[in-house]
PDB file of N, CA, C and O in Angstrom:
ATOM      1  N   MET T   1     -87.457 -31.399  81.512  1.00  0.00           N
ATOM      2  CA  MET T   1     -88.810 -31.338  82.014  1.00  0.00           C
ATOM      3  C   MET T   1     -89.698 -32.291  81.208  1.00  0.00           C
ATOM      4  O   MET T   1     -89.620 -32.334  79.987  1.00  0.00           O
ATOM      5  N   LYS T   2     -90.504 -33.041  81.911  1.00  0.00           N
ATOM      6  CA  LYS T   2     -91.349 -34.027  81.245  1.00  0.00           C
ATOM      7  C   LYS T   2     -92.544 -33.349  80.578  1.00  0.00           C
ATOM      8  O   LYS T   2     -93.084 -32.371  81.071  1.00  0.00           O
ATOM      9  N   LYS T   3     -92.944 -33.930  79.486  1.00  0.00           N
ATOM     10  CA  LYS T   3     -94.117 -33.436  78.788  1.00  0.00           C
ATOM     11  C   LYS T   3     -95.375 -33.872  79.529  1.00  0.00           C
ATOM     12  O   LYS T   3     -95.377 -34.860  80.248  1.00  0.00           O
ATOM     13  N   ARG T   4     -96.428 -33.130  79.323  1.00  0.00           N
ATOM     14  CA  ARG T   4     -97.702 -33.465  79.967  1.00  0.00           C
ATOM     15  C   ARG T   4     -98.171 -34.856  79.569  1.00  0.00           C
ATOM     16  O   ARG T   4     -98.712 -35.589  80.387  1.00  0.00           O
ATOM     17  N   GLN T   5     -97.965 -35.210  78.322  1.00  0.00           N
ATOM     18  CA  GLN T   5     -98.394 -36.522  77.851  1.00  0.00           C
ATOM     19  C   GLN T   5     -97.634 -37.633  78.584  1.00  0.00           C
ATOM     20  O   GLN T   5     -98.220 -38.628  78.978  1.00  0.00           O
ATOM     21  N   ASP T   6     -96.332 -37.444  78.780  1.00  0.00           N
ATOM     22  CA  ASP T   6     -95.532 -38.438  79.510  1.00  0.00           C
ATOM     23  C   ASP T   6     -96.004 -38.570  80.954  1.00  0.00           C
ATOM     24  O   ASP T   6     -96.126 -39.673  81.476  1.00  0.00           O
ATOM     25  N   ILE T   7     -96.277 -37.449  81.586  1.00  0.00           N
ATOM     26  CA  ILE T   7     -96.756 -37.454  82.965  1.00  0.00           C
ATOM     27  C   ILE T   7     -98.112 -38.148  83.034  1.00  0.00           C
ATOM     28  O   ILE T   7     -98.359 -38.962  83.929  1.00  0.00           O
ATOM     29  N   SER T   8     -98.962 -37.845  82.083  1.00  0.00           N
ATOM     30  CA  SER T   8    -100.290 -38.468  82.037  1.00  0.00           C
ATOM     31  C   SER T   8    -100.187 -39.979  81.848  1.00  0.00           C
ATOM     32  O   SER T   8    -100.909 -40.745  82.498  1.00  0.00           O
ATOM     33  N   MET T   9     -99.282 -40.407  80.982  1.00  0.00           N
ATOM     34  CA  MET T   9     -99.098 -41.838  80.739  1.00  0.00           C
ATOM     35  C   MET T   9     -98.550 -42.537  81.983  1.00  0.00           C
ATOM     36  O   MET T   9     -98.967 -43.650  82.310  1.00  0.00           O
ATOM     37  N   GLU T  10     -97.623 -41.889  82.677  1.00  0.00           N
ATOM     38  CA  GLU T  10     -97.068 -42.460  83.910  1.00  0.00           C
ATOM     39  C   GLU T  10     -98.147 -42.573  84.981  1.00  0.00           C
ATOM     40  O   GLU T  10     -98.222 -43.576  85.692  1.00  0.00           O
ATOM     41  N   LYS T  11     -98.981 -41.542  85.091  1.00  0.00           N
ATOM     42  CA  LYS T  11    -100.067 -41.564  86.062  1.00  0.00           C
ATOM     43  C   LYS T  11    -101.038 -42.698  85.751  1.00  0.00           C
ATOM     44  O   LYS T  11    -101.455 -43.434  86.645  1.00  0.00           O
ATOM     45  N   GLU T  12    -101.394 -42.852  84.475  1.00  0.00           N
ATOM     46  CA  GLU T  12    -102.302 -43.924  84.074  1.00  0.00           C
ATOM     47  C   GLU T  12    -101.676 -45.289  84.352  1.00  0.00           C
ATOM     48  O   GLU T  12    -102.348 -46.207  84.835  1.00  0.00           O
ATOM     49  N   ALA T  13    -100.385 -45.429  84.104  1.00  0.00           N
ATOM     50  CA  ALA T  13     -99.705 -46.705  84.346  1.00  0.00           C
ATOM     51  C   ALA T  13     -99.714 -47.049  85.830  1.00  0.00           C
ATOM     52  O   ALA T  13     -99.970 -48.196  86.203  1.00  0.00           O
ATOM     53  N   ARG T  14     -99.459 -46.062  86.690  1.00  0.00           N
ATOM     54  CA  ARG T  14     -99.505 -46.303  88.145  1.00  0.00           C
ATOM     55  C   ARG T  14    -100.912 -46.680  88.584  1.00  0.00           C
ATOM     56  O   ARG T  14    -101.098 -47.613  89.377  1.00  0.00           O
ATOM     57  N   GLN T  15    -101.888 -45.968  88.054  1.00  0.00           N
ATOM     58  CA  GLN T  15    -103.278 -46.248  88.405  1.00  0.00           C
ATOM     59  C   GLN T  15    -103.673 -47.655  87.955  1.00  0.00           C
ATOM     60  O   GLN T  15    -104.309 -48.393  88.709  1.00  0.00           O
ATOM     61  N   MET T  16    -103.265 -48.046  86.769  1.00  0.00           N
ATOM     62  CA  MET T  16    -103.602 -49.372  86.271  1.00  0.00           C
ATOM     63  C   MET T  16    -102.876 -50.454  87.070  1.00  0.00           C
ATOM     64  O   MET T  16    -103.436 -51.517  87.305  1.00  0.00           O
ATOM     65  N   ASP T  17    -101.661 -50.193  87.500  1.00  0.00           N
ATOM     66  CA  ASP T  17    -100.947 -51.153  88.356  1.00  0.00           C
ATOM     67  C   ASP T  17    -101.684 -51.353  89.678  1.00  0.00           C
ATOM     68  O   ASP T  17    -101.795 -52.478  90.167  1.00  0.00           O
ATOM     69  N   GLU T  18    -102.184 -50.253  90.243  1.00  0.00           N
ATOM     70  CA  GLU T  18    -102.945 -50.352  91.487  1.00  0.00           C
ATOM     71  C   GLU T  18    -104.233 -51.148  91.267  1.00  0.00           C
ATOM     72  O   GLU T  18    -104.580 -52.013  92.084  1.00  0.00           O
ATOM     73  N   ILE T  19    -104.929 -50.862  90.189  1.00  0.00           N
ATOM     74  CA  ILE T  19    -106.169 -51.582  89.886  1.00  0.00           C
ATOM     75  C   ILE T  19    -105.868 -53.052  89.629  1.00  0.00           C
ATOM     76  O   ILE T  19    -106.589 -53.931  90.100  1.00  0.00           O
ATOM     77  N   ARG T  20    -104.799 -53.328  88.904  1.00  0.00           N
ATOM     78  CA  ARG T  20    -104.416 -54.713  88.620  1.00  0.00           C
ATOM     79  C   ARG T  20    -104.163 -55.475  89.922  1.00  0.00           C
ATOM     80  O   ARG T  20    -104.642 -56.593  90.101  1.00  0.00           O
ATOM     81  N   SER T  21    -103.470 -54.844  90.860  1.00  0.00           N
ATOM     82  CA  SER T  21    -103.214 -55.481  92.163  1.00  0.00           C
ATOM     83  C   SER T  21    -104.512 -55.745  92.901  1.00  0.00           C
ATOM     84  O   SER T  21    -104.695 -56.812  93.508  1.00  0.00           O
ATOM     85  N   GLU T  22    -105.424 -54.784  92.871  1.00  0.00           N
ATOM     86  CA  GLU T  22    -106.714 -54.970  93.532  1.00  0.00           C
ATOM     87  C   GLU T  22    -107.531 -56.068  92.871  1.00  0.00           C
ATOM     88  O   GLU T  22    -108.228 -56.819  93.558  1.00  0.00           O
ATOM     89  N   ILE T  23    -107.436 -56.182  91.543  1.00  0.00           N
ATOM     90  CA  ILE T  23    -108.158 -57.237  90.830  1.00  0.00           C
ATOM     91  C   ILE T  23    -107.628 -58.603  91.256  1.00  0.00           C
ATOM     92  O   ILE T  23    -108.401 -59.530  91.512  1.00  0.00           O
ATOM     93  N   VAL T  24    -106.327 -58.721  91.326  1.00  0.00           N
ATOM     94  CA  VAL T  24    -105.723 -59.996  91.748  1.00  0.00           C
ATOM     95  C   VAL T  24    -106.168 -60.330  93.173  1.00  0.00           C
ATOM     96  O   VAL T  24    -106.555 -61.469  93.466  1.00  0.00           O
ATOM     97  N   GLU T  25    -106.144 -59.348  94.061  1.00  0.00           N
ATOM     98  CA  GLU T  25    -106.571 -59.565  95.441  1.00  0.00           C
ATOM     99  C   GLU T  25    -108.053 -59.945  95.506  1.00  0.00           C
ATOM    100  O   GLU T  25    -108.440 -60.867  96.235  1.00  0.00           O
ATOM    101  N   ALA T  26    -108.890 -59.252  94.743  1.00  0.00           N
ATOM    102  CA  ALA T  26    -110.330 -59.547  94.743  1.00  0.00           C
ATOM    103  C   ALA T  26    -110.594 -60.949  94.210  1.00  0.00           C
ATOM    104  O   ALA T  26    -111.462 -61.660  94.716  1.00  0.00           O
ATOM    105  N   HIS T  27    -109.857 -61.355  93.200  1.00  0.00           N
ATOM    106  CA  HIS T  27    -110.023 -62.702  92.652  1.00  0.00           C
ATOM    107  C   HIS T  27    -109.628 -63.741  93.698  1.00  0.00           C
ATOM    108  O   HIS T  27    -110.301 -64.765  93.866  1.00  0.00           O
ATOM    109  N   ARG T  28    -108.561 -63.484  94.416  1.00  0.00           N
ATOM    110  CA  ARG T  28    -108.110 -64.397  95.474  1.00  0.00           C
ATOM    111  C   ARG T  28    -109.179 -64.493  96.576  1.00  0.00           C
ATOM    112  O   ARG T  28    -109.485 -65.580  97.074  1.00  0.00           O
ATOM    113  N   GLU T  29    -109.762 -63.354  96.945  1.00  0.00           N
ATOM    114  CA  GLU T  29    -110.819 -63.348  97.957  1.00  0.00           C
ATOM    115  C   GLU T  29    -112.027 -64.155  97.484  1.00  0.00           C
ATOM    116  O   GLU T  29    -112.644 -64.883  98.270  1.00  0.00           O
ATOM    117  N   TRP T  30    -112.363 -64.030  96.227  1.00  0.00           N
ATOM    118  CA  TRP T  30    -113.482 -64.776  95.659  1.00  0.00           C
ATOM    119  C   TRP T  30    -113.199 -66.285  95.701  1.00  0.00           C
ATOM    120  O   TRP T  30    -114.074 -67.070  96.067  1.00  0.00           O
ATOM    121  N   GLU T  31    -111.987 -66.666  95.335  1.00  0.00           N
ATOM    122  CA  GLU T  31    -111.616 -68.087  95.404  1.00  0.00           C
ATOM    123  C   GLU T  31    -111.679 -68.600  96.844  1.00  0.00           C
ATOM    124  O   GLU T  31    -112.171 -69.709  97.089  1.00  0.00           O
ATOM    125  N   ASN T  32    -111.186 -67.811  97.791  1.00  0.00           N
ATOM    126  CA  ASN T  32    -111.226 -68.208  99.199  1.00  0.00           C
ATOM    127  C   ASN T  32    -112.660 -68.347  99.700  1.00  0.00           C
ATOM    128  O   ASN T  32    -112.975 -69.268 100.454  1.00  0.00           O
ATOM    129  N   ALA T  33    -113.529 -67.436  99.287  1.00  0.00           N
ATOM    130  CA  ALA T  33    -114.940 -67.516  99.689  1.00  0.00           C
ATOM    131  C   ALA T  33    -115.579 -68.784  99.134  1.00  0.00           C
ATOM    132  O   ALA T  33    -116.362 -69.442  99.833  1.00  0.00           O
ATOM    133  N   ASN T  34    -115.233 -69.144  97.914  1.00  0.00           N
ATOM    134  CA  ASN T  34    -115.766 -70.378  97.334  1.00  0.00           C
ATOM    135  C   ASN T  34    -115.257 -71.603  98.082  1.00  0.00           C
ATOM    136  O   ASN T  34    -116.022 -72.550  98.330  1.00  0.00           O
ATOM    137  N   ARG T  35    -113.998 -71.595  98.470  1.00  0.00           N
ATOM    138  CA  ARG T  35    -113.447 -72.711  99.250  1.00  0.00           C
ATOM    139  C   ARG T  35    -114.132 -72.809 100.616  1.00  0.00           C
ATOM    140  O   ARG T  35    -114.471 -73.895 101.070  1.00  0.00           O
ATOM    141  N   PHE T  36    -114.343 -71.659 101.254  1.00  0.00           N
ATOM    142  CA  PHE T  36    -115.011 -71.649 102.546  1.00  0.00           C
ATOM    143  C   PHE T  36    -116.416 -72.250 102.421  1.00  0.00           C
ATOM    144  O   PHE T  36    -116.852 -73.027 103.275  1.00  0.00           O
ATOM    145  N   PHE T  37    -117.113 -71.890 101.346  1.00  0.00           N
ATOM    146  CA  PHE T  37    -118.449 -72.436 101.124  1.00  0.00           C
ATOM    147  C   PHE T  37    -118.405 -73.962 101.033  1.00  0.00           C
ATOM    148  O   PHE T  37    -119.281 -74.644 101.562  1.00  0.00           O
ATOM    149  N   ASN T  38    -117.393 -74.491 100.359  1.00  0.00           N
ATOM    150  CA  ASN T  38    -117.283 -75.943 100.199  1.00  0.00           C
ATOM    151  C   ASN T  38    -117.126 -76.673 101.527  1.00  0.00           C
ATOM    152  O   ASN T  38    -117.465 -77.848 101.630  1.00  0.00           O
ATOM    153  N   TYR T  39    -116.595 -75.986 102.541  1.00  0.00           N
ATOM    154  CA  TYR T  39    -116.360 -76.620 103.835  1.00  0.00           C
ATOM    155  C   TYR T  39    -117.285 -76.107 104.936  1.00  0.00           C
ATOM    156  O   TYR T  39    -117.140 -76.489 106.088  1.00  0.00           O
ATOM    157  N   ALA T  40    -118.235 -75.267 104.578  1.00  0.00           N
ATOM    158  CA  ALA T  40    -119.147 -74.700 105.575  1.00  0.00           C
ATOM    159  C   ALA T  40    -120.075 -75.775 106.125  1.00  0.00           C
ATOM    160  O   ALA T  40    -120.529 -76.662 105.395  1.00  0.00           O
ATOM    161  N   HIS T  41    -120.337 -75.689 107.423  1.00  0.00           N
ATOM    162  CA  HIS T  41    -121.248 -76.623 108.098  1.00  0.00           C
ATOM    163  C   HIS T  41    -122.321 -75.820 108.816  1.00  0.00           C
ATOM    164  O   HIS T  41    -122.014 -74.846 109.499  1.00  0.00           O
ATOM    165  N   GLY T  42    -123.525 -76.221 108.658  1.00  0.00           N
ATOM    166  CA  GLY T  42    -124.623 -75.559 109.355  1.00  0.00           C
ATOM    167  C   GLY T  42    -125.113 -74.331 108.617  1.00  0.00           C
ATOM    168  O   GLY T  42    -124.419 -73.743 107.784  1.00  0.00           O
ATOM    169  N   LYS T  43    -126.327 -73.960 108.952  1.00  0.00           N
ATOM    170  CA  LYS T  43    -126.993 -72.856 108.264  1.00  0.00           C
ATOM    171  C   LYS T  43    -126.222 -71.535 108.380  1.00  0.00           C
ATOM    172  O   LYS T  43    -126.064 -70.813 107.403  1.00  0.00           O
ATOM    173  N   ASP T  44    -125.751 -71.210 109.568  1.00  0.00           N
ATOM    174  CA  ASP T  44    -125.065 -69.927 109.759  1.00  0.00           C
ATOM    175  C   ASP T  44    -123.789 -69.823 108.930  1.00  0.00           C
ATOM    176  O   ASP T  44    -123.533 -68.795 108.295  1.00  0.00           O
ATOM    177  N   GLN T  45    -122.975 -70.860 108.923  1.00  0.00           N
ATOM    178  CA  GLN T  45    -121.744 -70.834 108.127  1.00  0.00           C
ATOM    179  C   GLN T  45    -122.055 -70.781 106.637  1.00  0.00           C
ATOM    180  O   GLN T  45    -121.370 -70.076 105.891  1.00  0.00           O
ATOM    181  N   ILE T  46    -123.060 -71.515 106.216  1.00  0.00           N
ATOM    182  CA  ILE T  46    -123.430 -71.505 104.793  1.00  0.00           C
ATOM    183  C   ILE T  46    -123.925 -70.128 104.386  1.00  0.00           C
ATOM    184  O   ILE T  46    -123.533 -69.591 103.343  1.00  0.00           O
ATOM    185  N   ASP T  47    -124.792 -69.511 105.215  1.00  0.00           N
ATOM    186  CA  ASP T  47    -125.279 -68.160 104.918  1.00  0.00           C
ATOM    187  C   ASP T  47    -124.131 -67.164 104.843  1.00  0.00           C
ATOM    188  O   ASP T  47    -124.066 -66.318 103.951  1.00  0.00           O
ATOM    189  N   TYR T  48    -123.207 -67.265 105.792  1.00  0.00           N
ATOM    190  CA  TYR T  48    -122.051 -66.367 105.801  1.00  0.00           C
ATOM    191  C   TYR T  48    -121.178 -66.598 104.568  1.00  0.00           C
ATOM    192  O   TYR T  48    -120.719 -65.640 103.930  1.00  0.00           O
ATOM    193  N   ALA T  49    -120.967 -67.844 104.199  1.00  0.00           N
ATOM    194  CA  ALA T  49    -120.148 -68.171 103.030  1.00  0.00           C
ATOM    195  C   ALA T  49    -120.783 -67.604 101.759  1.00  0.00           C
ATOM    196  O   ALA T  49    -120.084 -67.061 100.895  1.00  0.00           O
ATOM    197  N   ILE T  50    -122.091 -67.714 101.646  1.00  0.00           N
ATOM    198  CA  ILE T  50    -122.785 -67.168 100.466  1.00  0.00           C
ATOM    199  C   ILE T  50    -122.628 -65.657 100.426  1.00  0.00           C
ATOM    200  O   ILE T  50    -122.351 -65.075  99.372  1.00  0.00           O
ATOM    201  N   HIS T  51    -122.785 -65.020 101.582  1.00  0.00           N
ATOM    202  CA  HIS T  51    -122.601 -63.568 101.650  1.00  0.00           C
ATOM    203  C   HIS T  51    -121.181 -63.183 101.205  1.00  0.00           C
ATOM    204  O   HIS T  51    -121.005 -62.244 100.424  1.00  0.00           O
ATOM    205  N   CYS T  52    -120.186 -63.903 101.679  1.00  0.00           N
ATOM    206  CA  CYS T  52    -118.791 -63.630 101.297  1.00  0.00           C
ATOM    207  C   CYS T  52    -118.580 -63.823  99.798  1.00  0.00           C
ATOM    208  O   CYS T  52    -117.886 -63.023  99.155  1.00  0.00           O
ATOM    209  N   MET T  53    -119.171 -64.874  99.247  1.00  0.00           N
ATOM    210  CA  MET T  53    -119.023 -65.140  97.813  1.00  0.00           C
ATOM    211  C   MET T  53    -119.636 -64.020  96.985  1.00  0.00           C
ATOM    212  O   MET T  53    -119.017 -63.530  96.029  1.00  0.00           O
ATOM    213  N   VAL T  54    -120.841 -63.602  97.341  1.00  0.00           N
ATOM    214  CA  VAL T  54    -121.528 -62.543  96.593  1.00  0.00           C
ATOM    215  C   VAL T  54    -120.755 -61.232  96.690  1.00  0.00           C
ATOM    216  O   VAL T  54    -120.536 -60.537  95.685  1.00  0.00           O
ATOM    217  N   THR T  55    -120.306 -60.914  97.896  1.00  0.00           N
ATOM    218  CA  THR T  55    -119.553 -59.679  98.102  1.00  0.00           C
ATOM    219  C   THR T  55    -118.249 -59.682  97.307  1.00  0.00           C
ATOM    220  O   THR T  55    -117.905 -58.695  96.640  1.00  0.00           O
ATOM    221  N   ALA T  56    -117.521 -60.776  97.371  1.00  0.00           N
ATOM    222  CA  ALA T  56    -116.246 -60.871  96.648  1.00  0.00           C
ATOM    223  C   ALA T  56    -116.465 -60.793  95.145  1.00  0.00           C
ATOM    224  O   ALA T  56    -115.700 -60.131  94.427  1.00  0.00           O
ATOM    225  N   GLU T  57    -117.506 -61.446  94.660  1.00  0.00           N
ATOM    226  CA  GLU T  57    -117.783 -61.421  93.221  1.00  0.00           C
ATOM    227  C   GLU T  57    -118.160 -60.018  92.762  1.00  0.00           C
ATOM    228  O   GLU T  57    -117.703 -59.554  91.716  1.00  0.00           O
ATOM    229  N   LYS T  58    -118.963 -59.308  93.549  1.00  0.00           N
ATOM    230  CA  LYS T  58    -119.346 -57.939  93.184  1.00  0.00           C
ATOM    231  C   LYS T  58    -118.130 -57.016  93.167  1.00  0.00           C
ATOM    232  O   LYS T  58    -118.000 -56.174  92.285  1.00  0.00           O
ATOM    233  N   ARG T  59    -117.240 -57.178  94.143  1.00  0.00           N
ATOM    234  CA  ARG T  59    -116.024 -56.344  94.168  1.00  0.00           C
ATOM    235  C   ARG T  59    -115.158 -56.632  92.943  1.00  0.00           C
ATOM    236  O   ARG T  59    -114.650 -55.712  92.299  1.00  0.00           O
ATOM    237  N   TYR T  60    -114.998 -57.903  92.621  1.00  0.00           N
ATOM    238  CA  TYR T  60    -114.200 -58.307  91.462  1.00  0.00           C
ATOM    239  C   TYR T  60    -114.795 -57.726  90.185  1.00  0.00           C
ATOM    240  O   TYR T  60    -114.079 -57.115  89.379  1.00  0.00           O
ATOM    241  N   ASP T  61    -116.098 -57.854  90.006  1.00  0.00           N
ATOM    242  CA  ASP T  61    -116.766 -57.294  88.823  1.00  0.00           C
ATOM    243  C   ASP T  61    -116.611 -55.780  88.753  1.00  0.00           C
ATOM    244  O   ASP T  61    -116.356 -55.217  87.684  1.00  0.00           O
ATOM    245  N   MET T  62    -116.763 -55.108  89.894  1.00  0.00           N
ATOM    246  CA  MET T  62    -116.634 -53.660  89.937  1.00  0.00           C
ATOM    247  C   MET T  62    -115.238 -53.216  89.514  1.00  0.00           C
ATOM    248  O   MET T  62    -115.080 -52.278  88.740  1.00  0.00           O
ATOM    249  N   LEU T  63    -114.218 -53.924  89.995  1.00  0.00           N
ATOM    250  CA  LEU T  63    -112.843 -53.574  89.636  1.00  0.00           C
ATOM    251  C   LEU T  63    -112.564 -53.826  88.160  1.00  0.00           C
ATOM    252  O   LEU T  63    -111.843 -53.052  87.522  1.00  0.00           O
ATOM    253  N   LEU T  64    -113.124 -54.882  87.597  1.00  0.00           N
ATOM    254  CA  LEU T  64    -112.956 -55.130  86.164  1.00  0.00           C
ATOM    255  C   LEU T  64    -113.598 -54.019  85.348  1.00  0.00           C
ATOM    256  O   LEU T  64    -113.018 -53.536  84.363  1.00  0.00           O
ATOM    257  N   ARG T  65    -114.792 -53.589  85.750  1.00  0.00           N
ATOM    258  CA  ARG T  65    -115.445 -52.478  85.037  1.00  0.00           C
ATOM    259  C   ARG T  65    -114.627 -51.200  85.163  1.00  0.00           C
ATOM    260  O   ARG T  65    -114.478 -50.445  84.206  1.00  0.00           O
ATOM    261  N   LEU T  66    -114.071 -50.955  86.355  1.00  0.00           N
ATOM    262  CA  LEU T  66    -113.229 -49.778  86.570  1.00  0.00           C
ATOM    263  C   LEU T  66    -112.012 -49.817  85.658  1.00  0.00           C
ATOM    264  O   LEU T  66    -111.648 -48.814  85.037  1.00  0.00           O
ATOM    265  N   ALA T  67    -111.380 -50.969  85.554  1.00  0.00           N
ATOM    266  CA  ALA T  67    -110.200 -51.098  84.691  1.00  0.00           C
ATOM    267  C   ALA T  67    -110.563 -50.820  83.237  1.00  0.00           C
ATOM    268  O   ALA T  67    -109.823 -50.143  82.523  1.00  0.00           O
ATOM    269  N   LYS T  68    -111.700 -51.317  82.799  1.00  0.00           N
ATOM    270  CA  LYS T  68    -112.123 -51.102  81.410  1.00  0.00           C
ATOM    271  C   LYS T  68    -112.392 -49.624  81.142  1.00  0.00           C
ATOM    272  O   LYS T  68    -112.067 -49.120  80.069  1.00  0.00           O
ATOM    273  N   ARG T  69    -112.989 -48.932  82.122  1.00  0.00           N
ATOM    274  CA  ARG T  69    -113.284 -47.507  81.949  1.00  0.00           C
ATOM    275  C   ARG T  69    -112.028 -46.653  82.035  1.00  0.00           C
ATOM    276  O   ARG T  69    -111.936 -45.603  81.414  1.00  0.00           O
ATOM    277  N   THR T  70    -111.064 -47.083  82.825  1.00  0.00           N
ATOM    278  CA  THR T  70    -109.878 -46.284  83.107  1.00  0.00           C
ATOM    279  C   THR T  70    -108.892 -46.270  81.951  1.00  0.00           C
ATOM    280  O   THR T  70    -108.219 -45.288  81.715  1.00  0.00           O
ATOM    281  N   SER T  71    -108.802 -47.373  81.239  1.00  0.00           N
ATOM    282  CA  SER T  71    -107.774 -47.462  80.210  1.00  0.00           C
ATOM    283  C   SER T  71    -108.335 -47.927  78.882  1.00  0.00           C
ATOM    284  O   SER T  71    -109.148 -48.840  78.824  1.00  0.00           O
ATOM    285  N   GLU T  72    -107.864 -47.289  77.841  1.00  0.00           N
ATOM    286  CA  GLU T  72    -108.221 -47.731  76.492  1.00  0.00           C
ATOM    287  C   GLU T  72    -107.447 -48.991  76.122  1.00  0.00           C
ATOM    288  O   GLU T  72    -107.738 -49.642  75.137  1.00  0.00           O
ATOM    289  N   ASN T  73    -106.445 -49.338  76.915  1.00  0.00           N
ATOM    290  CA  ASN T  73    -105.599 -50.496  76.646  1.00  0.00           C
ATOM    291  C   ASN T  73    -106.110 -51.755  77.324  1.00  0.00           C
ATOM    292  O   ASN T  73    -105.347 -52.670  77.583  1.00  0.00           O
ATOM    293  N   TRP T  74    -107.401 -51.802  77.646  1.00  0.00           N
ATOM    294  CA  TRP T  74    -107.941 -52.954  78.369  1.00  0.00           C
ATOM    295  C   TRP T  74    -107.609 -54.283  77.714  1.00  0.00           C
ATOM    296  O   TRP T  74    -107.214 -55.207  78.404  1.00  0.00           O
ATOM    297  N   PRO T  75    -107.733 -54.447  76.387  1.00  0.00           N
ATOM    298  CA  PRO T  75    -107.447 -55.767  75.804  1.00  0.00           C
ATOM    299  C   PRO T  75    -106.057 -56.298  76.152  1.00  0.00           C
ATOM    300  O   PRO T  75    -105.882 -57.505  76.265  1.00  0.00           O
ATOM    301  N   SER T  76    -105.096 -55.434  76.358  1.00  0.00           N
ATOM    302  CA  SER T  76    -103.748 -55.913  76.691  1.00  0.00           C
ATOM    303  C   SER T  76    -103.675 -56.426  78.115  1.00  0.00           C
ATOM    304  O   SER T  76    -102.684 -57.012  78.517  1.00  0.00           O
ATOM    305  N   TRP T  77    -104.721 -56.250  78.894  1.00  0.00           N
ATOM    306  CA  TRP T  77    -104.772 -56.735  80.275  1.00  0.00           C
ATOM    307  C   TRP T  77    -105.195 -58.176  80.371  1.00  0.00           C
ATOM    308  O   TRP T  77    -105.099 -58.786  81.407  1.00  0.00           O
ATOM    309  N   ARG T  78    -105.739 -58.731  79.336  1.00  0.00           N
ATOM    310  CA  ARG T  78    -106.281 -60.086  79.414  1.00  0.00           C
ATOM    311  C   ARG T  78    -105.224 -61.045  79.939  1.00  0.00           C
ATOM    312  O   ARG T  78    -104.062 -60.955  79.605  1.00  0.00           O
ATOM    313  N   GLY T  79    -105.666 -61.957  80.783  1.00  0.00           N
ATOM    314  CA  GLY T  79    -104.758 -62.955  81.328  1.00  0.00           C
ATOM    315  C   GLY T  79    -103.996 -62.505  82.553  1.00  0.00           C
ATOM    316  O   GLY T  79    -103.007 -63.112  82.920  1.00  0.00           O
ATOM    317  N   ILE T  80    -104.459 -61.416  83.227  1.00  0.00           N
ATOM    318  CA  ILE T  80    -103.713 -60.977  84.407  1.00  0.00           C
ATOM    319  C   ILE T  80    -103.917 -61.911  85.587  1.00  0.00           C
ATOM    320  O   ILE T  80    -103.106 -61.945  86.475  1.00  0.00           O
ATOM    321  N   ILE T  81    -105.009 -62.668  85.581  1.00  0.00           N
ATOM    322  CA  ILE T  81    -105.265 -63.630  86.642  1.00  0.00           C
ATOM    323  C   ILE T  81    -104.747 -64.980  86.177  1.00  0.00           C
ATOM    324  O   ILE T  81    -105.177 -65.507  85.170  1.00  0.00           O
ATOM    325  N   LYS T  82    -103.814 -65.513  86.911  1.00  0.00           N
ATOM    326  CA  LYS T  82    -103.236 -66.796  86.512  1.00  0.00           C
ATOM    327  C   LYS T  82    -103.383 -67.805  87.607  1.00  0.00           C
ATOM    328  O   LYS T  82    -103.456 -67.547  88.726  1.00  0.00           O
TER     329      LYS T  82
END
């Protein structure tokens, strides 16, 4: 039978893996929004591109804050975006 501490550590590891995946996805979305902005034509596309960039950046920042709050091991996460 597993100890509570082991179960807790496994749960935290799964949660951090999920957050890490979401961070990578959010970073990719942010990069895509920036690329879209570079090729946007006309006021409507530019406005939409800016909205996408702001939204993606806020999601990325929110996930980073969540990761920092969720785990005391945050420093070992550095460099997850390559």
